[in-house]
Amino acid sequence: MTEHVIRMPVPRMSRRTLLKRSVAVSASMVVGSGFLASSNAVWAMEVKALNPETMATLVQVARDIYPHDRFPDELYASAVKSHDDAAAKDPDYQWMIESGVTVLNNLAKKKGHSSYVGTGWEKDRVSILESMRNSDFFQKVRGGLVVGLYNQPAVWDQLGYEGASFDKGGYINRGFDDINWL
Amino acid sequence: MAAPYKLDDDSVIVVIGTGAGGGTLANELAQKGIDVVALEAGGRHLPEDYINDEWASFAQLAWTDMRTTSGSWRVAQDFANLPAWIVKAVGGSTTHWAGASLRIQEHEFKARTTYGEIDGASLMDWPLTLQELEPYYDKAEDKMGVTRTNGIPGLPGNNNFKVMKAGADKLGYTQCHTGNMAINSQPRQDRASCQQIGFCFQGCKMGAKWSTAYTEIPLGESTGHLEVREHAHVQKIEHDDNGKVSGVVYVDKDGNQQLQKARAVCVAGNSLESPRLLLNSASSMFPDGLANSSGQVGKNYMRHMTGSVYAVFDRPVHMARGTTMAGIIQDESGHDTSRGFAGGYEMETLSLGVPFMAAFLNPGAWGREFTAAMDMYTNMAGMWLVGEDMPQESNAVTLSEEKDQYGMPVANVHFDDHPNDIAMRNHAFQQGMAVYDAVGATQTYPTPPYPSTHNLGTNRMSAKASEGVVNSFGQSHDIANLFISDGSQFTTGAAENPTLTIVTLAIRQADYIEKQLTEKAI
């Protein structure tokens, strides 16, 4: 489980209540007052300073920047949570993120889509991101993902990175030289 | 006198930095009964403290104080305030180093003679020969327990090495083995043998890899002639009216400025901080900085020609299991101008974990091409390419407009590749990719240089005082009791990982300092 995302049941809220209090923002995510959740209510995340819709957009942006199709949304949600924390402390940061997402949505609407997350094909969303690649917003979000996404043990598991071995006696008896196809 | 020493004790030798150069020198002097105060900017971390997590370890060990960059090198764009990946801790970058311990080759000490004049390169011969250094190389290899020397067997090869070896064999390379590593392949000198843990860059939790942090430093301290002051951030070296250095100003662990008097000062802060310190110590007598009558302090910054090749296969490799630098191909390390460049390069296995792979595979990249590589992490093999880069006077460490936490100008690091560096890197990328293609790579990734780990040359050694900063013993041409004891002494970079030579020079320098003290020359 990741640091910022909690598995259901969300404290003080049943899965049914959560879904009753939320609206869908994409095929996979719902938002409600102060939270973002998966549409099957498997995970939920508190959103303090940003609009929950903005947070949902950031999750989609994160997936479009570093698309790993086997990663569940919660890994991306956890990876962008730091922007909500930063926004809670700094109104300028909050504005930068909110306005960045507004620009994304406006660009999507110009191309005839309902919103950024409502843009069906990755290629079309990526072209929107490409047009913003030099913006402070894009730089901050992409830069933050390098550590925010790839420094999660759950991501290491997904990618087959085995990590620390000292407590297990190293790899000397656990396959450091087990390659058998050369 | 036994340690600890008083601030006004002007009989002590002050060594600045406790890495490969400073840590070795401090111990060697202490073993001779010479009193040493070693000032270390970082804290003391030992194997039990090391963290096998790339970013957490980076936060624990790396020198992340402000530095600035300029020039056309890609590091200046991707890591503008992190030109070098070196350590701020007792043990310095011997905590982080991979352990490769290669002697500089005979012809590389005579770079100017061997390579001839190369446009734009400030090549010189070292005022030293391999023959003069050989007895000291012998001592260094014994001290460090280098494999394939002193009867020490080589390390076993891990998966990453086996892929490299299979490719090397197919290409007809003949000099591929598991390296000359300062990592115990069997228990030696109270240190355990390698358990193939990985994370060599994060400090060896077994203590199998040689680091001054748990070899030289405690050995020196046990003599009673070495005092290490941790969190002592040196600002300035002072001199007397005769132009001899007389003491070192530093900020102590509590944030108070102190002055430690000294009979001699040995600077070993790595090639960015050492010239910065000399430049920051400018005075009315030495307006261009200490030991800088030649104008060469900070010039000729070298960082080795580097790059990496990562390759993806259709079956698993698990490159991160075991020794990070697990083997080497040396066939390209000679000087053969038919390849279109002077000097040579080594190919050494390297692995990064997922966190650092994301940061360094192709900084700034995003999208499916990037994630396709990350998705194949378990099927990836990797190597580092390290070769001789051309010294250029315009590649330099200078004082930046930016100030550090104590108000002193930070180092600006300016670097442009020389055309010879670019030709060598292209050749090395091509050969590295060929090694992996020969064993069926489905993708290869020529990966740009990381922030510099081999920082060299900024206080170069020269025969003539007008052409460099120090003589062949690391003694500054201008000030007899001021020494340089790190890789900034290197006249040229050679192809080899520099630590063994830094240690070798420090052992030799200790003998020289003892002689100078006995003769009352300093």
XYZ file of C-alpha atoms in Angstrom:
704
model
C 0.000 0.000 0.000
C 1.267 3.464 -0.753
C 1.797 6.228 1.706
C -0.963 8.635 0.701
C -3.667 6.393 -0.583
C -5.849 4.397 1.726
C -7.582 1.190 0.982
C -11.280 0.928 1.709
C -13.000 1.043 4.003
C -12.292 4.750 4.349
C -12.604 5.632 8.028
C -16.085 6.864 8.989
C -17.403 6.317 5.487
C -18.768 3.149 3.998
C -18.089 2.284 0.396
C -21.744 2.927 -0.378
C -21.681 6.348 1.335
C -18.511 7.274 -0.470
C -19.987 6.496 -3.841
C -23.243 8.253 -2.958
C -21.298 11.415 -2.134
C -19.236 11.417 -5.301
C -19.479 12.024 -9.018
C -17.565 10.291 -11.782
C -14.736 12.248 -13.406
C -13.431 9.481 -15.603
C -14.072 5.822 -16.250
C -11.910 4.908 -13.284
C -12.188 7.772 -10.785
C -14.809 9.595 -8.776
C -14.536 12.782 -6.729
C -16.432 14.193 -3.813
C -15.985 16.973 -1.327
C -12.368 16.702 -0.166
C -11.595 13.360 -1.708
C -10.676 11.441 -4.810
C -11.423 7.740 -5.146
C -11.480 4.905 -7.611
C -14.893 4.310 -9.110
C -15.010 0.835 -7.578
C -14.081 2.465 -4.233
C -11.028 0.268 -3.792
C -8.884 3.256 -2.867
C -9.515 6.823 -1.763
C -7.336 9.830 -1.102
C -7.982 12.970 0.888
C -7.604 16.204 -1.097
C -7.002 19.247 1.094
C -6.189 22.295 -1.030
C -6.787 21.476 -4.671
C -10.133 20.846 -6.297
C -10.677 17.080 -6.288
C -11.291 17.307 -10.066
C -7.870 18.922 -10.416
C -6.348 16.036 -8.499
C -8.093 13.556 -10.787
C -6.681 15.420 -13.780
C -3.184 15.265 -12.281
C -3.538 11.510 -11.910
C -4.362 11.244 -15.613
C -1.524 13.640 -16.519
C 0.887 11.513 -14.477
C -0.175 8.382 -16.341
C 0.171 10.154 -19.670
C 3.680 11.384 -18.818
C 4.907 7.994 -17.578
C 2.427 5.455 -18.982
C 2.792 2.029 -17.398
C -0.364 0.178 -18.323
C -0.011 -2.377 -15.554
C 0.188 0.284 -12.811
C -3.119 0.886 -10.994
C -4.280 4.515 -10.657
C -3.449 4.561 -6.981
C 0.292 4.541 -7.737
C -0.160 7.669 -9.840
C -2.494 9.221 -7.246
C 0.129 8.693 -4.593
C 2.807 10.132 -6.908
C 0.976 13.449 -7.363
C -0.282 13.866 -3.800
C 2.685 16.120 -2.989
C 1.166 18.858 -5.174
C -1.862 18.996 -2.879
C 0.442 19.209 0.145
C 2.454 22.011 -1.474
C -0.741 23.832 -2.506
C -1.989 23.666 1.086
C 1.088 25.578 2.189
C 1.484 28.037 -0.670
C -1.378 29.857 -2.457
C 0.917 30.696 -5.394
C 1.621 27.010 -5.857
C -2.069 26.223 -5.587
C -2.791 28.814 -8.292
C -0.032 27.437 -10.531
C -1.502 23.932 -10.370
C -5.146 24.982 -10.681
C -4.460 27.313 -13.600
C -2.296 24.692 -15.289
C -5.178 22.235 -15.184
C -7.553 24.926 -16.448
C -5.263 25.485 -19.432
C -5.196 21.725 -20.088
C -8.993 21.613 -20.067
C -9.281 24.669 -22.311
C -6.868 23.164 -24.828
C -8.903 19.944 -24.774
C -12.153 21.865 -25.327
C -10.622 23.717 -28.298
C -10.063 20.321 -29.868
C -13.685 19.372 -29.279
C -13.252 17.272 -26.124
C -15.200 17.749 -22.906
C -12.058 18.136 -20.762
C -8.510 16.807 -20.476
C -9.612 13.585 -18.798
C -12.512 13.427 -21.233
C -10.068 13.273 -24.165
C -10.307 9.669 -25.242
C -6.971 8.845 -26.817
C -3.587 9.086 -25.076
C -2.064 10.505 -28.269
C -4.447 13.491 -28.133
C -3.761 14.106 -24.427
C -0.010 13.858 -25.038
C -0.241 16.458 -27.799
C -1.919 18.801 -25.293
C 0.925 18.130 -22.827
C 3.497 18.662 -25.581
C 2.113 22.135 -26.189
C 2.656 22.918 -22.491
C 6.004 21.199 -22.061
C 7.925 24.393 -21.282
C 5.398 25.648 -18.745
C 6.223 25.804 -15.065
C 3.193 23.579 -14.477
C 4.389 20.786 -16.743
C 7.986 21.009 -15.525
C 6.886 20.777 -11.888
C 4.534 17.874 -12.473
C 6.952 15.871 -14.641
C 9.940 16.667 -12.413
C 8.031 15.632 -9.303
C 7.074 12.306 -10.832
C 10.679 11.147 -11.278
C 10.906 10.650 -7.537
C 7.184 10.680 -6.676
C 6.340 7.781 -8.966
C 9.530 5.744 -9.197
C 10.566 5.929 -5.558
C 7.553 3.912 -4.406
C 8.231 0.347 -3.245
C 4.935 -0.666 -4.861
C 6.328 0.569 -8.187
C 9.564 -1.353 -7.592
C 7.481 -4.483 -7.152
C 5.627 -3.777 -10.384
C 8.907 -3.364 -12.284
C 10.638 -6.332 -10.681
C 13.271 -4.311 -8.855
C 14.217 -6.340 -5.811
C 15.967 -3.613 -3.823
C 17.683 -4.043 -0.488
C 19.044 -7.484 0.295
C 21.261 -6.956 3.330
C 18.683 -8.329 5.756
C 18.371 -11.422 3.572
C 22.110 -12.071 3.423
C 22.648 -10.420 0.054
C 22.147 -12.124 -3.284
C 25.117 -14.448 -2.900
C 22.781 -17.394 -2.297
C 19.760 -15.810 -3.946
C 20.498 -15.730 -7.628
C 23.220 -13.135 -8.218
C 24.657 -15.395 -10.937
C 21.647 -17.499 -11.901
C 21.373 -16.417 -15.527
C 20.819 -19.512 -17.642
C 20.130 -18.355 -21.176
C 23.502 -17.100 -22.385
C 51.545 15.179 21.605
C 48.482 13.023 21.677
C 45.133 13.932 20.144
C 42.968 15.937 20.676
C 44.862 19.059 19.773
C 44.429 22.677 20.769
C 43.376 25.269 18.240
C 46.560 27.233 18.848
C 48.822 24.197 18.458
C 50.854 25.251 15.431
C 52.805 22.000 15.276
C 49.993 19.972 13.740
C 49.469 19.094 10.092
C 45.924 20.008 9.076
C 44.367 17.731 6.469
C 41.174 19.028 4.860
C 38.924 16.167 3.810
C 38.950 12.483 4.792
C 38.342 10.686 1.502
C 40.741 8.645 -0.631
C 43.435 11.324 -0.496
C 42.907 13.042 2.855
C 41.870 9.936 4.794
C 44.853 7.958 3.546
C 47.310 10.792 4.108
C 46.001 11.456 7.631
C 46.512 7.811 8.593
C 49.917 7.485 6.925
C 51.175 10.576 8.766
C 49.689 9.422 12.075
C 51.387 6.020 11.653
C 54.692 7.901 11.457
C 53.908 9.654 14.731
C 53.101 12.968 13.065
C 50.257 14.888 14.700
C 47.286 15.462 12.413
C 44.017 17.338 12.674
C 41.649 16.246 9.926
C 38.766 18.599 9.200
C 35.762 16.894 7.641
C 32.750 18.866 6.391
C 30.390 15.932 6.833
C 29.436 13.619 9.651
C 30.527 10.079 10.454
C 28.495 7.261 8.931
C 29.560 3.650 9.243
C 28.337 0.412 7.627
C 25.561 -0.097 10.186
C 24.158 3.336 9.225
C 24.301 2.979 5.458
C 20.902 2.880 3.807
C 20.189 0.476 0.934
C 17.713 2.837 -0.698
C 19.024 5.097 -3.430
C 17.362 8.422 -2.630
C 17.462 7.978 1.139
C 21.169 7.188 0.895
C 21.724 10.167 -1.366
C 20.124 12.365 1.291
C 22.384 10.794 3.925
C 25.710 10.979 2.097
C 25.785 13.244 -0.945
C 27.343 16.692 -1.090
C 24.234 18.723 -1.878
C 25.470 22.164 -0.822
C 24.933 24.724 -3.552
C 27.100 24.648 -6.654
C 26.457 26.237 -10.031
C 27.248 25.131 -13.577
C 27.880 26.584 -17.007
C 28.993 25.358 -20.413
C 27.482 23.106 -23.030
C 27.612 19.827 -21.055
C 24.212 18.268 -20.549
C 24.639 18.053 -16.771
C 24.406 21.870 -16.671
C 20.917 21.592 -18.143
C 19.568 18.534 -16.322
C 21.324 18.903 -12.953
C 22.241 22.595 -12.865
C 23.112 22.588 -9.151
C 24.483 19.070 -8.970
C 27.575 18.992 -11.204
C 29.134 16.217 -9.139
C 27.867 13.151 -7.338
C 30.295 13.012 -4.436
C 30.052 12.520 -0.717
C 30.074 14.784 2.324
C 30.963 12.434 5.176
C 33.944 10.946 6.955
C 35.447 8.733 4.253
C 34.422 11.137 1.517
C 33.656 9.525 -1.806
C 35.333 6.252 -0.781
C 31.911 5.631 0.776
C 30.256 5.914 -2.629
C 32.912 4.620 -5.018
C 32.419 1.300 -6.792
C 35.843 -0.071 -5.903
C 37.530 -0.306 -9.336
C 41.284 -0.039 -8.734
C 43.321 0.263 -11.910
C 46.838 1.598 -12.338
C 47.352 4.443 -14.782
C 49.225 3.102 -17.808
C 52.815 4.095 -18.562
C 51.984 6.023 -21.731
C 49.170 7.920 -20.008
C 51.667 9.553 -17.636
C 53.273 10.930 -20.824
C 50.064 12.137 -22.444
C 51.574 15.119 -24.280
C 54.461 13.049 -25.624
C 52.249 10.121 -26.594
C 49.305 11.995 -28.075
C 51.233 14.973 -29.508
C 49.695 18.405 -29.709
C 45.907 18.342 -29.887
C 44.056 21.548 -30.738
C 42.333 23.062 -27.750
C 43.797 20.566 -25.271
C 46.207 21.621 -22.517
C 47.981 18.269 -22.467
C 51.166 17.874 -20.415
C 53.287 14.965 -19.300
C 53.117 14.189 -15.600
C 56.311 15.067 -13.704
C 56.177 11.413 -12.627
C 56.601 8.037 -14.279
C 54.857 4.748 -13.715
C 58.192 3.307 -12.533
C 58.468 5.915 -9.779
C 54.938 5.167 -8.626
C 55.081 1.371 -8.833
C 56.344 0.757 -5.272
C 53.533 2.987 -3.997
C 50.933 1.339 -6.204
C 52.070 -1.937 -4.607
C 51.476 -0.480 -1.133
C 48.098 0.952 -2.095
C 46.866 -2.331 -3.581
C 47.915 -4.195 -0.461
C 46.310 -1.605 1.818
C 43.061 -1.660 -0.126
C 43.000 -5.404 -0.761
C 42.626 -5.126 -4.517
C 41.512 -8.352 -6.181
C 43.925 -9.991 -8.629
C 46.861 -8.445 -6.707
C 48.695 -9.806 -3.665
C 47.276 -13.262 -4.320
C 43.698 -12.096 -3.744
C 41.256 -13.925 -6.022
C 38.848 -12.085 -8.289
C 35.218 -11.623 -7.272
C 32.664 -14.024 -8.727
C 30.792 -12.623 -11.714
C 27.131 -11.720 -11.338
C 24.437 -11.835 -14.006
C 25.303 -8.373 -15.307
C 28.925 -9.447 -15.722
C 27.981 -12.705 -17.416
C 26.028 -10.824 -20.077
C 28.968 -8.488 -20.661
C 31.432 -11.389 -20.772
C 29.343 -13.340 -23.293
C 29.162 -10.261 -25.536
C 32.869 -9.528 -25.125
C 33.741 -13.092 -26.123
C 31.539 -12.881 -29.217
C 33.191 -9.606 -30.253
C 36.651 -11.111 -29.816
C 37.617 -8.979 -26.831
C 40.222 -10.801 -24.747
C 40.601 -8.610 -21.659
C 37.299 -9.126 -19.872
C 37.251 -10.232 -16.234
C 35.671 -9.362 -12.893
C 38.054 -6.499 -12.358
C 40.688 -5.295 -9.944
C 38.363 -4.351 -7.138
C 39.012 -3.034 -3.646
C 36.226 -5.327 -2.465
C 37.120 -8.357 -0.394
C 36.574 -11.599 -2.288
C 37.590 -13.316 0.960
C 37.817 -11.960 4.519
C 40.899 -9.763 4.888
C 42.257 -7.336 7.466
C 39.283 -7.698 9.805
C 36.819 -6.975 7.035
C 34.243 -9.429 5.719
C 33.911 -10.674 2.171
C 31.385 -9.442 -0.381
C 27.921 -11.006 -0.006
C 26.702 -9.655 -3.375
C 24.306 -7.265 -1.664
C 24.352 -4.623 -4.379
C 24.179 -0.953 -3.362
C 27.957 -0.464 -3.593
C 27.269 3.241 -4.301
C 25.317 3.635 -1.057
C 28.125 2.596 1.283
C 29.023 -1.075 1.740
C 26.996 -2.463 4.643
C 29.353 -5.460 4.866
C 32.431 -3.240 4.989
C 33.806 -5.511 2.263
C 34.591 -2.550 0.035
C 37.575 -0.461 1.111
C 36.606 2.954 2.443
C 38.746 5.279 4.545
C 35.714 5.691 6.843
C 36.341 2.314 8.496
C 39.951 1.543 7.555
C 42.373 4.469 7.440
C 40.502 6.781 9.770
C 40.114 4.452 12.782
C 43.633 3.080 12.199
C 44.990 6.608 12.317
C 42.913 7.488 15.370
C 44.191 4.416 17.207
C 47.746 5.789 17.045
C 46.733 8.780 19.163
C 48.193 11.080 16.499
C 45.017 11.789 14.531
C 42.051 13.900 15.560
C 39.119 13.980 13.130
C 36.769 16.933 13.561
C 33.436 16.185 11.948
C 31.059 18.831 10.595
C 34.030 21.182 10.264
C 33.305 23.229 7.170
C 36.514 24.916 5.995
C 36.195 28.451 4.675
C 39.710 29.741 4.224
C 43.412 28.972 4.616
C 45.449 31.708 6.301
C 49.103 32.593 5.804
C 51.747 34.562 7.676
C 53.846 37.537 6.601
C 56.415 35.209 5.064
C 53.805 33.744 2.757
C 53.686 30.364 4.519
C 50.307 28.937 5.416
C 49.657 29.228 9.146
C 46.149 27.982 9.854
C 42.703 27.062 8.646
C 39.455 28.900 9.337
C 36.398 26.671 9.615
C 32.848 26.660 10.903
C 32.444 23.977 13.569
C 29.524 21.650 14.256
C 27.843 24.289 16.420
C 28.107 26.979 13.755
C 30.993 28.825 15.408
C 33.960 30.027 13.408
C 37.303 28.577 14.547
C 40.935 28.982 13.561
C 43.151 25.909 13.750
C 46.847 26.787 13.605
C 49.022 24.542 11.452
C 52.617 23.740 10.542
C 51.426 22.595 7.127
C 48.079 22.261 5.376
C 47.060 19.458 3.019
C 43.974 20.091 0.913
C 41.894 17.074 -0.110
C 38.374 18.363 -0.668
C 37.898 16.835 -4.146
C 38.540 18.739 -7.381
C 35.630 21.150 -6.966
C 36.127 22.206 -3.351
C 39.954 22.206 -3.297
C 40.440 24.923 -5.944
C 37.433 26.783 -4.548
C 39.150 26.898 -1.162
C 42.430 28.179 -2.644
C 40.522 30.850 -4.587
C 38.433 31.811 -1.549
C 41.686 32.224 0.439
C 42.879 35.171 -1.668
C 44.690 37.863 0.317
C 46.612 41.065 -0.370
C 49.788 39.004 -0.742
C 48.024 36.418 -2.959
C 45.260 38.375 -4.727
C 44.487 35.542 -7.183
C 44.194 32.936 -4.456
C 46.745 30.695 -2.778
C 49.289 28.770 -4.871
C 48.030 30.464 -8.003
C 51.013 32.313 -9.461
C 50.605 30.116 -12.550
C 46.952 31.068 -12.884
C 46.198 27.330 -13.117
C 44.159 26.900 -9.902
C 40.715 25.681 -10.951
C 41.728 25.254 -14.611
C 41.901 22.040 -16.665
C 38.874 20.525 -14.914
C 38.458 16.940 -16.095
C 35.570 14.565 -15.405
C 36.463 11.610 -17.624
C 34.721 10.860 -20.855
C 31.734 8.931 -19.561
C 28.450 7.485 -20.697
C 26.502 4.288 -20.115
C 24.847 1.682 -22.270
C 21.790 -0.144 -20.978
C 20.418 -3.007 -23.035
C 17.183 -4.973 -22.896
C 16.953 -8.696 -23.595
C 14.066 -11.058 -24.126
C 14.890 -12.860 -20.884
C 15.671 -11.752 -17.324
C 19.056 -10.441 -16.174
C 18.430 -8.905 -12.705
C 21.477 -6.670 -13.066
C 21.034 -5.081 -9.630
C 21.809 -8.334 -7.851
C 25.353 -8.243 -6.554
C 28.388 -6.044 -7.060
C 27.524 -2.823 -8.869
C 30.770 -2.726 -10.873
C 31.130 -6.440 -11.414
C 33.458 -6.640 -14.367
C 35.453 -4.861 -16.995
C 36.489 -4.950 -20.651
C 39.937 -3.372 -21.073
C 40.555 -3.960 -24.773
C 39.709 -0.344 -25.675
C 41.891 1.247 -22.996
C 45.022 1.662 -25.127
C 46.016 4.528 -27.416
C 45.110 3.655 -31.000
C 44.410 6.622 -33.246
C 42.904 4.414 -35.952
C 39.717 4.723 -33.889
C 39.704 8.474 -34.549
C 40.687 9.789 -31.132
C 43.571 9.911 -28.686
C 43.591 7.923 -25.451
C 41.401 5.029 -24.443
C 38.447 3.941 -22.369
C 37.331 1.140 -20.063
C 33.944 -0.599 -20.165
C 32.724 -1.537 -16.679
C 29.434 -3.118 -15.672
C 27.085 -0.838 -13.794
C 23.593 -1.157 -12.466
C 21.152 1.376 -11.102
C 18.020 0.671 -9.129
C 14.643 1.814 -10.420
C 14.762 5.182 -8.584
C 18.097 6.235 -10.116
C 17.348 4.631 -13.472
C 14.287 6.901 -13.680
C 16.454 9.924 -12.920
C 19.481 9.122 -15.082
C 18.478 6.929 -18.062
C 17.502 9.959 -20.115
C 16.977 12.992 -17.873
C 13.905 14.993 -18.836
C 12.518 12.266 -21.092
C 8.895 11.126 -20.791
C 6.295 9.198 -22.709
C 6.094 5.620 -23.935
C 9.661 5.351 -25.239
C 10.896 6.063 -21.738
C 8.433 3.851 -19.900
C 9.040 0.995 -22.361
C 12.615 0.944 -21.085
C 11.545 1.101 -17.435
C 9.010 -1.682 -17.994
C 11.864 -3.972 -19.076
C 13.960 -3.269 -15.989
C 14.360 -6.916 -14.965
C 15.617 -7.821 -18.453
C 18.204 -5.051 -18.522
C 22.007 -5.185 -18.410
C 24.219 -2.146 -18.093
C 27.723 -0.837 -18.413
C 29.558 2.401 -17.724
C 32.064 3.804 -20.171
C 34.977 5.692 -18.671
C 37.866 7.122 -20.639
C 40.452 9.845 -20.787
C 39.060 13.302 -21.479
C 41.176 16.119 -22.801
C 42.259 18.752 -20.298
C 41.162 22.190 -21.494
C 42.099 25.406 -19.767
C 38.596 26.805 -20.315
C 37.020 23.902 -18.377
C 37.304 25.368 -14.943
C 36.132 25.694 -11.388
C 35.701 29.380 -10.579
C 33.985 31.319 -7.823
C 30.271 31.753 -8.454
C 28.067 34.740 -7.708
C 26.134 32.427 -5.373
C 27.157 32.169 -1.725
C 27.050 29.139 0.540
C 25.340 28.852 3.932
C 28.348 30.590 5.520
C 28.591 33.441 3.035
C 31.489 32.113 0.945
C 31.218 32.034 -2.870
C 30.331 28.539 -4.105
C 32.081 26.722 -6.945
C 30.893 27.243 -10.499
C 31.801 24.324 -12.726
C 32.201 25.109 -16.408
C 32.568 22.276 -18.880
C 32.461 21.753 -22.621
C 33.317 18.439 -24.264
C 36.443 18.459 -26.429
C 35.952 16.991 -29.945
C 38.217 14.130 -28.835
C 35.846 13.407 -25.931
C 32.867 13.314 -28.292
C 34.634 11.026 -30.789
C 35.633 8.695 -27.949
C 32.120 8.649 -26.466
C 30.569 7.842 -29.842
C 33.021 4.985 -30.305
C 32.391 3.734 -26.781
C 28.602 3.858 -27.267
C 28.964 1.926 -30.523
C 31.176 -0.741 -28.943
C 29.064 -0.983 -25.810
C 25.929 -1.499 -27.878
C 27.806 -4.047 -30.032
C 28.690 -6.070 -26.908
C 25.010 -6.387 -26.053
C 23.797 -6.803 -29.634
C 26.163 -9.774 -29.886
C 24.125 -11.582 -27.210
C 20.745 -10.656 -28.599
C 19.761 -7.305 -27.145
C 16.328 -6.227 -28.343
C 16.928 -2.575 -27.416
C 20.015 -0.568 -26.437
C 20.054 2.812 -24.727
C 23.133 5.059 -25.048
C 22.803 6.976 -21.792
C 24.377 10.422 -21.254
C 26.944 11.147 -18.507
C 25.711 11.333 -14.910
C 26.790 14.172 -12.595
C 30.559 13.764 -12.315
C 32.044 11.220 -9.947
C 35.632 11.484 -11.232
C 36.561 15.121 -10.690
C 40.182 15.768 -11.602
C 42.892 18.187 -12.568
C 41.994 21.540 -11.060
C 45.325 21.903 -9.193
C 47.496 20.129 -11.711
C 50.926 18.700 -11.116
C 53.710 20.131 -13.279
C 57.478 20.098 -13.561
C 57.591 23.876 -14.035
C 56.031 26.273 -11.540
C 54.690 28.394 -14.390
C 52.638 25.516 -15.808
C 50.840 24.078 -12.836
C 49.972 24.329 -9.159
C 51.929 21.531 -7.447
C 55.117 19.515 -7.931
C 55.271 15.742 -8.242
C 54.737 15.357 -4.479
C 51.616 17.499 -4.457
C 53.521 20.334 -2.779
C 52.443 23.704 -4.106
C 55.073 25.444 -6.205
C 54.418 28.745 -4.451
C 54.009 27.807 -0.766
C 56.243 25.050 0.603
C 53.951 24.041 3.472
C 50.767 23.848 1.376
C 49.972 20.505 -0.234
C 47.228 19.168 -2.484
C 46.325 15.581 -1.642
C 43.393 14.659 -3.879
C 42.598 14.013 -7.542
C 42.903 17.692 -8.379
C 46.670 17.037 -8.630
C 46.221 14.910 -11.742
C 48.069 16.397 -14.725
C 45.868 14.446 -17.114
C 42.946 12.136 -16.471
C 44.034 8.779 -17.963
C 41.346 6.181 -18.662
C 41.301 4.545 -15.251
C 39.062 5.104 -12.244
C 41.207 7.492 -10.187
C 40.908 6.315 -6.565
C 43.841 3.874 -6.574
C 46.144 6.589 -7.926
C 44.856 9.149 -5.403
C 45.635 6.692 -2.578
C 49.037 5.907 -4.118
C 49.962 9.590 -4.336
C 48.840 10.124 -0.724
C 51.100 7.324 0.562
C 54.014 8.806 -1.375
C 53.197 12.307 -0.180
C 53.235 11.158 3.447
C 56.816 9.909 3.025
C 57.775 13.224 1.453
C 56.149 15.302 4.198
C 57.922 13.239 6.864
C 61.233 13.914 5.124
C 60.489 17.616 4.789
C 59.589 17.832 8.473
C 62.760 15.978 9.494
C 64.854 18.262 7.326
C 62.948 21.256 8.722
C 62.215 22.279 5.146
C 58.624 23.003 6.198
